[in-house]
Short mmCIF file of C-alpha atoms in Angstrom, two decimals:
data_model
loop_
_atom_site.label_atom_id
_atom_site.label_comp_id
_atom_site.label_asym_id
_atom_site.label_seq_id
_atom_site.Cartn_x
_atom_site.Cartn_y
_atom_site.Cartn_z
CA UNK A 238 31.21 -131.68 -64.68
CA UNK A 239 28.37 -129.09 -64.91
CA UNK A 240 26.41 -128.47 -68.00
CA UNK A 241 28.37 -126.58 -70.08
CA UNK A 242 30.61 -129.14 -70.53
CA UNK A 243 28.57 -130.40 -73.08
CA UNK A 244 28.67 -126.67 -74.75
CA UNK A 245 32.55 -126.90 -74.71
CA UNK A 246 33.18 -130.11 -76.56
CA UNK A 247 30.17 -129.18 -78.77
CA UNK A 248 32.11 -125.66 -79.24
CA UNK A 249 36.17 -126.24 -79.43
CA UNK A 250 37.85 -125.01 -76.15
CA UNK A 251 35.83 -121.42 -75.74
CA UNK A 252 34.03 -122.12 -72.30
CA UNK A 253 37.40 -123.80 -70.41
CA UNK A 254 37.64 -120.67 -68.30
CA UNK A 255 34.65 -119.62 -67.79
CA UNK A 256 34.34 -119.29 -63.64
CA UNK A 257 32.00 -119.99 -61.56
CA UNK A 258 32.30 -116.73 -59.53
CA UNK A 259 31.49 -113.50 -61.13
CA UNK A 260 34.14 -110.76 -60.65
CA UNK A 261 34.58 -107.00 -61.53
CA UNK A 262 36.32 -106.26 -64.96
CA UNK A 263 39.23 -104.69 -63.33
CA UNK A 264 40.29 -108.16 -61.88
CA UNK A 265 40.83 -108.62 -65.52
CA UNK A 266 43.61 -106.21 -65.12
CA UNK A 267 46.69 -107.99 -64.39
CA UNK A 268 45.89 -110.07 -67.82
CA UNK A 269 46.69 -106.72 -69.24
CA UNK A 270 50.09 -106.66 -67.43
CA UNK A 271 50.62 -109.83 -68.59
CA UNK A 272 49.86 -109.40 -72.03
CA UNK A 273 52.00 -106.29 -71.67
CA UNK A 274 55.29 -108.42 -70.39
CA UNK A 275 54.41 -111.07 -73.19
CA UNK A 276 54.37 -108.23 -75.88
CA UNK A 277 57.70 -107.24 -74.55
CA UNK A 278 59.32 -110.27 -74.76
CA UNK A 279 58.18 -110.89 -78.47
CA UNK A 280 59.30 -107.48 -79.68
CA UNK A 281 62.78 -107.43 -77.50
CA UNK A 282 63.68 -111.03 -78.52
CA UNK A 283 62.33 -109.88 -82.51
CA UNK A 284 60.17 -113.26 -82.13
CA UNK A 285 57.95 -110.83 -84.27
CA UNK A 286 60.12 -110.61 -87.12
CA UNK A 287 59.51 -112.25 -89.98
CA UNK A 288 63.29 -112.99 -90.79
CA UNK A 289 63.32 -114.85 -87.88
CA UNK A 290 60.17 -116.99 -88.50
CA UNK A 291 62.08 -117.65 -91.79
CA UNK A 292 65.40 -118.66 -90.21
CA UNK A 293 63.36 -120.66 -88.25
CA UNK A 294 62.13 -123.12 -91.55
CA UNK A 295 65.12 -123.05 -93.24
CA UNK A 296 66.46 -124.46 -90.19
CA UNK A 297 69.18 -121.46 -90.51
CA UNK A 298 69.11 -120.03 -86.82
CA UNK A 299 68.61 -121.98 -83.44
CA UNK A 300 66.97 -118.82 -81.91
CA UNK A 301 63.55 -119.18 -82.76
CA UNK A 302 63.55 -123.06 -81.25
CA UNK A 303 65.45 -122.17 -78.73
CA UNK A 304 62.53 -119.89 -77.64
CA UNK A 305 59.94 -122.35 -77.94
CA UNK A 306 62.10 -124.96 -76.87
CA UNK A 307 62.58 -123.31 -73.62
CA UNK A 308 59.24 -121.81 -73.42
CA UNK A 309 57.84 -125.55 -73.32
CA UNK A 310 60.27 -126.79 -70.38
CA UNK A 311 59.65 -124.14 -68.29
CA UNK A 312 56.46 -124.54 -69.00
CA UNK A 313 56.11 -127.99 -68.73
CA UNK A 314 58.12 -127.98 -65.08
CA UNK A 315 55.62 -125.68 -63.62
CA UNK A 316 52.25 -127.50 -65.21
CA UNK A 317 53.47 -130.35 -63.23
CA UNK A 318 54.22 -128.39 -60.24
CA UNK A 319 50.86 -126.93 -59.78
CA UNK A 320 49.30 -130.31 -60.82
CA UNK A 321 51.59 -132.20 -57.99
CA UNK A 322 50.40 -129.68 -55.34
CA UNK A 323 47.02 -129.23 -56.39
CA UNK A 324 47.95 -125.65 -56.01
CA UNK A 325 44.66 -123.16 -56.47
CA UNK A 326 44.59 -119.58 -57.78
CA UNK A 327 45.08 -116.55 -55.78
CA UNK A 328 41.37 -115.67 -56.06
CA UNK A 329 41.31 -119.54 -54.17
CA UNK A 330 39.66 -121.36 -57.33
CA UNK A 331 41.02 -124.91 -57.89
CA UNK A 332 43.56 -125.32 -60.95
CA UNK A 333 42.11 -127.09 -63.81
CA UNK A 334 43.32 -127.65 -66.97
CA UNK A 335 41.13 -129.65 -69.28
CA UNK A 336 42.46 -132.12 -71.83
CA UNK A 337 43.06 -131.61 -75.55
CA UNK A 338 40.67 -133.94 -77.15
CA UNK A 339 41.71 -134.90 -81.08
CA UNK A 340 40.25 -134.14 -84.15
CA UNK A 341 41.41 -134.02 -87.50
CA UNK A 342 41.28 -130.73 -87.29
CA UNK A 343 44.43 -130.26 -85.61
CA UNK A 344 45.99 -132.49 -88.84
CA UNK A 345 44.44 -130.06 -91.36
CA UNK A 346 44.06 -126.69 -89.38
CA UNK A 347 47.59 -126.89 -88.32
CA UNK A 348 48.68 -127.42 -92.20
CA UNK A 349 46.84 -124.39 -92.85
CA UNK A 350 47.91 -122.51 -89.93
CA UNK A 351 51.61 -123.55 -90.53
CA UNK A 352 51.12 -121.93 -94.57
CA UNK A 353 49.78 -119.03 -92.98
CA UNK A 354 52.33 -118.68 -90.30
CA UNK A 355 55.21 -119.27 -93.12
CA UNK A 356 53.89 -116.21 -95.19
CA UNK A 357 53.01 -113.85 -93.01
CA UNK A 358 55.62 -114.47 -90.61
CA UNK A 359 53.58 -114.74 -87.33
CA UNK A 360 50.96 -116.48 -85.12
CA UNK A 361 48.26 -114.73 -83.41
CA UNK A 362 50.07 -113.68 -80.41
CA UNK A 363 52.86 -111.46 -82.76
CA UNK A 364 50.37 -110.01 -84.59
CA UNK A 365 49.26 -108.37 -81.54
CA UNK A 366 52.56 -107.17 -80.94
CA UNK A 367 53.45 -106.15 -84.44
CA UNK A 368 50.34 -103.85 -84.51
CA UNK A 369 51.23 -102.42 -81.59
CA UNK A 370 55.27 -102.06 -82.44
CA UNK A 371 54.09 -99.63 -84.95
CA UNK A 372 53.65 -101.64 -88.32
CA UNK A 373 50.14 -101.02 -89.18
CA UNK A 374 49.78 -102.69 -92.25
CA UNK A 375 49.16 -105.62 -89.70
CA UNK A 376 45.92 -104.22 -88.94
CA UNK A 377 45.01 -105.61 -92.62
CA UNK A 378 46.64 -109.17 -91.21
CA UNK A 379 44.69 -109.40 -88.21
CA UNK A 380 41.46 -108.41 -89.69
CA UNK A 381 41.80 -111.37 -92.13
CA UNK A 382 42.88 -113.56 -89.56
CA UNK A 383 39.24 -112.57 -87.79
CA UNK A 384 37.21 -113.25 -90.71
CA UNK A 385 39.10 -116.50 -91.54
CA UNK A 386 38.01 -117.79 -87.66
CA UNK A 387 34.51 -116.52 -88.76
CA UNK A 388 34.75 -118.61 -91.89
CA UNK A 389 35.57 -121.54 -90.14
CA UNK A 390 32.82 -121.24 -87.59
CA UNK A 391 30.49 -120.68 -90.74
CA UNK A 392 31.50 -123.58 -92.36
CA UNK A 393 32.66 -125.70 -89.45
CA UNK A 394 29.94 -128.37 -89.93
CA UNK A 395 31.00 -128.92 -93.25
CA UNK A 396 34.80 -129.63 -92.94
CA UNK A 397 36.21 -132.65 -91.79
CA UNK A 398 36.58 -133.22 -88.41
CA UNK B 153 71.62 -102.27 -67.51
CA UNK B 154 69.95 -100.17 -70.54
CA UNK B 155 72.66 -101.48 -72.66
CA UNK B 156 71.62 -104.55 -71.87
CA UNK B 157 67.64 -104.01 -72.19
CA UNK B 158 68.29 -102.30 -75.43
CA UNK B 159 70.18 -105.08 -77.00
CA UNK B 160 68.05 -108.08 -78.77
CA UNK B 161 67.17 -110.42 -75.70
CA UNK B 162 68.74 -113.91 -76.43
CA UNK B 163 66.23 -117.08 -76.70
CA UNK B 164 66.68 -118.47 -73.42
CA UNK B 165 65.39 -114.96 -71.62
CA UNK B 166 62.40 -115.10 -73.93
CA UNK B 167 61.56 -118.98 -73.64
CA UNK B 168 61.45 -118.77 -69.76
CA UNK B 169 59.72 -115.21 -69.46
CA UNK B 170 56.86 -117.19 -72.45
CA UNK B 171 57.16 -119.83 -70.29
CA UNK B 172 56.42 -118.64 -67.08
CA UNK B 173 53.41 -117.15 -68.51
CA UNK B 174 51.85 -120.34 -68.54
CA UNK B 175 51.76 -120.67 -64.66
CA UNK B 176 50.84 -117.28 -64.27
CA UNK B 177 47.50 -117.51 -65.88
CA UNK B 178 46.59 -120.71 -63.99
CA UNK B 179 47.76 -119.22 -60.92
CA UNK B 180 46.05 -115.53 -61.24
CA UNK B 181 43.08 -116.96 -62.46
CA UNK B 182 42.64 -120.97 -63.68
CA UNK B 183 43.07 -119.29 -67.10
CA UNK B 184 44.47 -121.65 -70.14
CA UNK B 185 47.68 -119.85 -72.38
CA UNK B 186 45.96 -119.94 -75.69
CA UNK B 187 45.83 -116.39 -78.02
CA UNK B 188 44.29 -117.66 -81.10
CA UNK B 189 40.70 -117.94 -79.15
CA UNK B 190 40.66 -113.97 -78.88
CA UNK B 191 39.86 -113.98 -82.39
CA UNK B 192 36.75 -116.34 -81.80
CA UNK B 193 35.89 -113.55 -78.96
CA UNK B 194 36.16 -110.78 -81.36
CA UNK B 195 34.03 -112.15 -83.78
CA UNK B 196 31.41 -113.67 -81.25
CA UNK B 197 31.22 -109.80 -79.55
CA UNK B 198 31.72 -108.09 -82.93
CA UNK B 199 29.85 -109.92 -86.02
CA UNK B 200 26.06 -110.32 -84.92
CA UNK B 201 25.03 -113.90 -86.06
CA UNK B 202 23.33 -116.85 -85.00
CA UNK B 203 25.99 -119.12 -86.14
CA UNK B 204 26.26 -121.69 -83.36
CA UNK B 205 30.36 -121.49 -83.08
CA UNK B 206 29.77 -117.59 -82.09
CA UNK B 207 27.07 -117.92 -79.83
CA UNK B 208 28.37 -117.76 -76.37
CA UNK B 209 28.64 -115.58 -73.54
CA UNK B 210 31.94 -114.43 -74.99
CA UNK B 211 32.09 -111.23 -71.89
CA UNK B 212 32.96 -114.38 -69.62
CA UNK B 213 36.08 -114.88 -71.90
CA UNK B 214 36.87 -111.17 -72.06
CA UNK B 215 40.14 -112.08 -69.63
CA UNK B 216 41.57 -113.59 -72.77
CA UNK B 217 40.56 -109.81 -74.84
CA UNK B 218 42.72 -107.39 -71.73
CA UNK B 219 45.73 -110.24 -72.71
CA UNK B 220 45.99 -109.58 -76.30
CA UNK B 221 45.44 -105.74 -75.77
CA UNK B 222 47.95 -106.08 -73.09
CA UNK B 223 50.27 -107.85 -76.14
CA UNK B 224 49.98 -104.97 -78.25
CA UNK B 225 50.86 -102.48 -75.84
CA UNK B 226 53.49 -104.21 -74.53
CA UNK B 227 54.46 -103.81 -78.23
CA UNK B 228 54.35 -100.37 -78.47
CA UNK B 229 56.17 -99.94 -75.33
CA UNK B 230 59.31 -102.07 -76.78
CA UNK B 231 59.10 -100.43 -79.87
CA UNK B 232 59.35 -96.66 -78.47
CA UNK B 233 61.39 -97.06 -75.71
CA UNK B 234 63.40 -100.18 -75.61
CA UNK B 235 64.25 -100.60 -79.29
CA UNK B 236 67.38 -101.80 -80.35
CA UNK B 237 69.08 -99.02 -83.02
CA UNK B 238 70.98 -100.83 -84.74
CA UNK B 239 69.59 -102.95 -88.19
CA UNK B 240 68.39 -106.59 -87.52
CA UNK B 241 71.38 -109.69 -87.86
CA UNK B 242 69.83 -112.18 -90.06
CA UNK B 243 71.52 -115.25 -90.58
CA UNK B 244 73.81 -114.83 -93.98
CA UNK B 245 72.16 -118.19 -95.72
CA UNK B 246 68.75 -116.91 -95.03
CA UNK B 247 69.43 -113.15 -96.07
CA UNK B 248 71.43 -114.21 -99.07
CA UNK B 249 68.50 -116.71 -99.86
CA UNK B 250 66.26 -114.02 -99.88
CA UNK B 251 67.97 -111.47 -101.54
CA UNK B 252 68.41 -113.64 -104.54
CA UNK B 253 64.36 -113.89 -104.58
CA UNK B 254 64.11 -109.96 -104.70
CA UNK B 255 63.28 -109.30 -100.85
CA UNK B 256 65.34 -105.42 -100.48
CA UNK B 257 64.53 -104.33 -97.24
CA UNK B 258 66.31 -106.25 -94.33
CA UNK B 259 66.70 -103.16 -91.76
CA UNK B 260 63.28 -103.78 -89.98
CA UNK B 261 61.43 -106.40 -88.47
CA UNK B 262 59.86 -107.32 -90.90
CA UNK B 263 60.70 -106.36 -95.08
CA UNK B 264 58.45 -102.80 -96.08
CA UNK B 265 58.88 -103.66 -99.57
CA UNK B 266 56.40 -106.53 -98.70
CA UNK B 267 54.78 -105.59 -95.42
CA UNK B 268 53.49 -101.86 -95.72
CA UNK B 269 50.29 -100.21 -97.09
CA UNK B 270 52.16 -99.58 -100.47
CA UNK B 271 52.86 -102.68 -100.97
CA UNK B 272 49.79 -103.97 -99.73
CA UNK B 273 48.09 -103.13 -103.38
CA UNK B 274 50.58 -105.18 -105.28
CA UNK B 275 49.65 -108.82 -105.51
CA UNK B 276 52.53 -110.36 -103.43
CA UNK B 277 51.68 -108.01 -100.69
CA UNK B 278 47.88 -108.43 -100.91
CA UNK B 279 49.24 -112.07 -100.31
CA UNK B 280 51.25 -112.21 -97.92
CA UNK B 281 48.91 -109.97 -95.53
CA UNK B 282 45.76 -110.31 -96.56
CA UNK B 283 45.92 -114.45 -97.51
CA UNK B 284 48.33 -114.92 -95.35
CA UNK B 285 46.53 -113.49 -92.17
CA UNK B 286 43.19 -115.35 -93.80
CA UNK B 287 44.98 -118.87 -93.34
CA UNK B 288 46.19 -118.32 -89.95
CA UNK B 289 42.98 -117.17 -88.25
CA UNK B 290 41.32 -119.87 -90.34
CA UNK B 291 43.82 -122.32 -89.46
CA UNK B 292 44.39 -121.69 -85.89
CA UNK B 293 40.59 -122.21 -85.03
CA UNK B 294 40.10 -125.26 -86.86
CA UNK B 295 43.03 -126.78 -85.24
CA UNK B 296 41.59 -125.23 -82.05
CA UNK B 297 44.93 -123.68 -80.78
CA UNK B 298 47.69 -121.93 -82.24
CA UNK B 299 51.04 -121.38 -80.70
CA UNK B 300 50.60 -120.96 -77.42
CA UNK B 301 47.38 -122.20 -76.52
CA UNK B 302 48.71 -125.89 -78.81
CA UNK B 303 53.21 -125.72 -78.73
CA UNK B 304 53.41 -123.96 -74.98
CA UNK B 305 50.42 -124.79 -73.36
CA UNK B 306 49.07 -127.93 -74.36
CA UNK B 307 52.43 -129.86 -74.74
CA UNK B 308 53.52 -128.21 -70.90
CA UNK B 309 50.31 -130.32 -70.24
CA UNK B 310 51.85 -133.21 -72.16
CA UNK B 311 48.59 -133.46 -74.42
CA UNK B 312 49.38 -135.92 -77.53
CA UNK B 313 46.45 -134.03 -79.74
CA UNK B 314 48.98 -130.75 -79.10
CA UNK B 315 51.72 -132.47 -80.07
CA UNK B 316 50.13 -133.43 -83.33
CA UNK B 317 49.24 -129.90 -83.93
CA UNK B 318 52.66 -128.54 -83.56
CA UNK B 319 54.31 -131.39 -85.88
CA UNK B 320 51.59 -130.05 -88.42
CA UNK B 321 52.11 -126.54 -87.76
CA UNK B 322 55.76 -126.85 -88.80
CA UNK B 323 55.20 -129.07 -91.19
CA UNK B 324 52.84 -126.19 -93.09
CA UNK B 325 55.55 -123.43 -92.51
CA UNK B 326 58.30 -125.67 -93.52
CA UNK B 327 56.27 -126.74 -97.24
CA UNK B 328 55.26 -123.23 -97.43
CA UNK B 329 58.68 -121.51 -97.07
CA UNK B 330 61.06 -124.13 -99.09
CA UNK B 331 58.22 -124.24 -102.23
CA UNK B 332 55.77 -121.66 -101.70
CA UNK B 333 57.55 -118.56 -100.23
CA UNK B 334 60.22 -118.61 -103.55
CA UNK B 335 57.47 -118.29 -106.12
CA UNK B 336 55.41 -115.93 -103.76
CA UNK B 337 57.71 -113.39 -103.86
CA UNK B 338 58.61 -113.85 -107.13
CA UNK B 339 55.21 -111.90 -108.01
#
């Protein structure tokens, strides 16, 4: 591993994709139209909705686990794909995914994320797409959700890891 | 075929097209599924500091920035041209559930009597968007993942630490909607 390895376990996951080569910022692009498709797909199947996200715990609808539930096998079929063929990007960088190291952060974070996620009826990736789906008042939701990241990176030494 | 675009997509469409996005990061660019880290970008290129969690080359990351902005239009583009016109089917247990704890609105996405900039002064809205979004940007990071980059990503990899996340991450939106979410909107 090169030296910022170091930096990434010191830091949480932030440098895992960080490459080697430098490219221009329009090779950044087709994240866009990716993004774009994902945004879609989580207005069109109302995976935004908040009456879904409740559904989902009151265990009153399948649809919402059927998402993920899918989402996770196809995903899960093609991770081992691309590991089993040692496949490479198209820009011809090897494919590496780096392991999820534990910390009891991912007990008591993912309490706290799963309160938040209850009450305001998304993750991170929905609020993106609520914003843009025309209900503004998220603005106020993702704001919040930036300075509680900045809190924790504030207080990170302090909190139980 | 607009009929059909136009009509709520069922979960299997949306699980494989979520899905598939996993591959299609590592194969564009060795890039990792994970949102929740744009909000660590955004406050590394945004709020000067010299807290150590913040202080990285975040411009390398900015692939990660073009997704999420990508998300939102994507949203917009749904929204205005795609959108379904008829009201949202909720399921009648959880409608009736919350109609008995005062929520009016069930037309929309999501309820206006609790999610709009009106209601955004009363206390239940000033929780629900302005705790509520507090707890999940605060929660996300410490667990270092949310949704995708933890449930879709990391258990595709078959990581254990991702699997631990996700039991907790239901486990907090289960508590919080059974015994928090009836008193919350009770306010």
């Amino acid at each position: 591993m090169t030296k910022h390895s170091d930096q990434m376990v010191e830091t949480g996951t932030a440098c895992v994709n960080e490459s080697a080569v430098v490219k221009p910022w329009y090779s950044n692009l087709k994240y866009l139209v990716v993004g774009m498709i994902f945004g879609i797909v989580f207005v069109k199947a109302e995976i935004i909705s908040w009456f879904r996200i409740q559904e989902m715990f009151r265990f009153e609808s399948f649809h919402m686990y059927g998402v993920i539930g899918t989402a996770v096998v196809v995903g899960m079929i093609s991770v081992q794909i691309i590991k089993a063929r040692k496949a490479k990007s198209i820009e011809g960088e090897a494919i590496v995914i780096h392991d999820k190291e534990f910390s009891k952060g991912q007990i008591y974070g993912g309490l706290i994320f799963g309160l938040g996620w209850a009450i305001t009826g998304a993750c991170p990736g929905p609020l993106f797409a609520q914003i843009g789906a025309g209900f503004t008042v998220v603005i106020v939701t993702f704001l919040s959700a930036v300075l509680g990241t900045w809190v924790y990176g504030k207080y990170r030494d302090k909190l139980p890891h | 075929m607009i009929d059909w675009i136009v009509q709520p997509w069922p979960w299997y469409v949306a699980g494989i097209f979520i899905g598939l996005t996993v591959p299609a990061l590592l194969l564009l660019g060795n890039k990792t599924f994970g949102i929740s880290s744009s909000l660590r970008h955004i406050c590394a290129a945004c709020i000067p500091t010299k807290i150590p969690f913040f202080n990285y080359d975040w411009k390398k990351e900015s692939w990660n920035l073009y997704f999420v902005v990508g998300t939102l239009i994507g949203g917009f583009v749904a929204a205005q041209f795609l959108s379904n016109p008829d009201d949202m089917v909720i399921a009648d247990a959880t409608r009736a559930h919350l109609q008995q704890h005062g929520v009016i609105d069930f037309a929309g996405m999501l309820p206006s009597d609790i999610f709009s900039w009106d209601a955004l002064l009363s206390v239940r809205g000033f929780i629900f968007t302005v705790v509520g979004g507090f707890l999940v940007g605060f929660g996300t990071r410490y667990a270092g993942g949310c949704t995708s980059g933890h449930a879709i990503m990391g258990l595709s990899n078959l990581q254990w630490p991702s699997l631990v996340a996700t039991c907790c991450f239901m486990l907090g939106g289960i508590l919080m909607t059974w015994f928090g979410i009836p008193f919350l909107l009770s306010l």
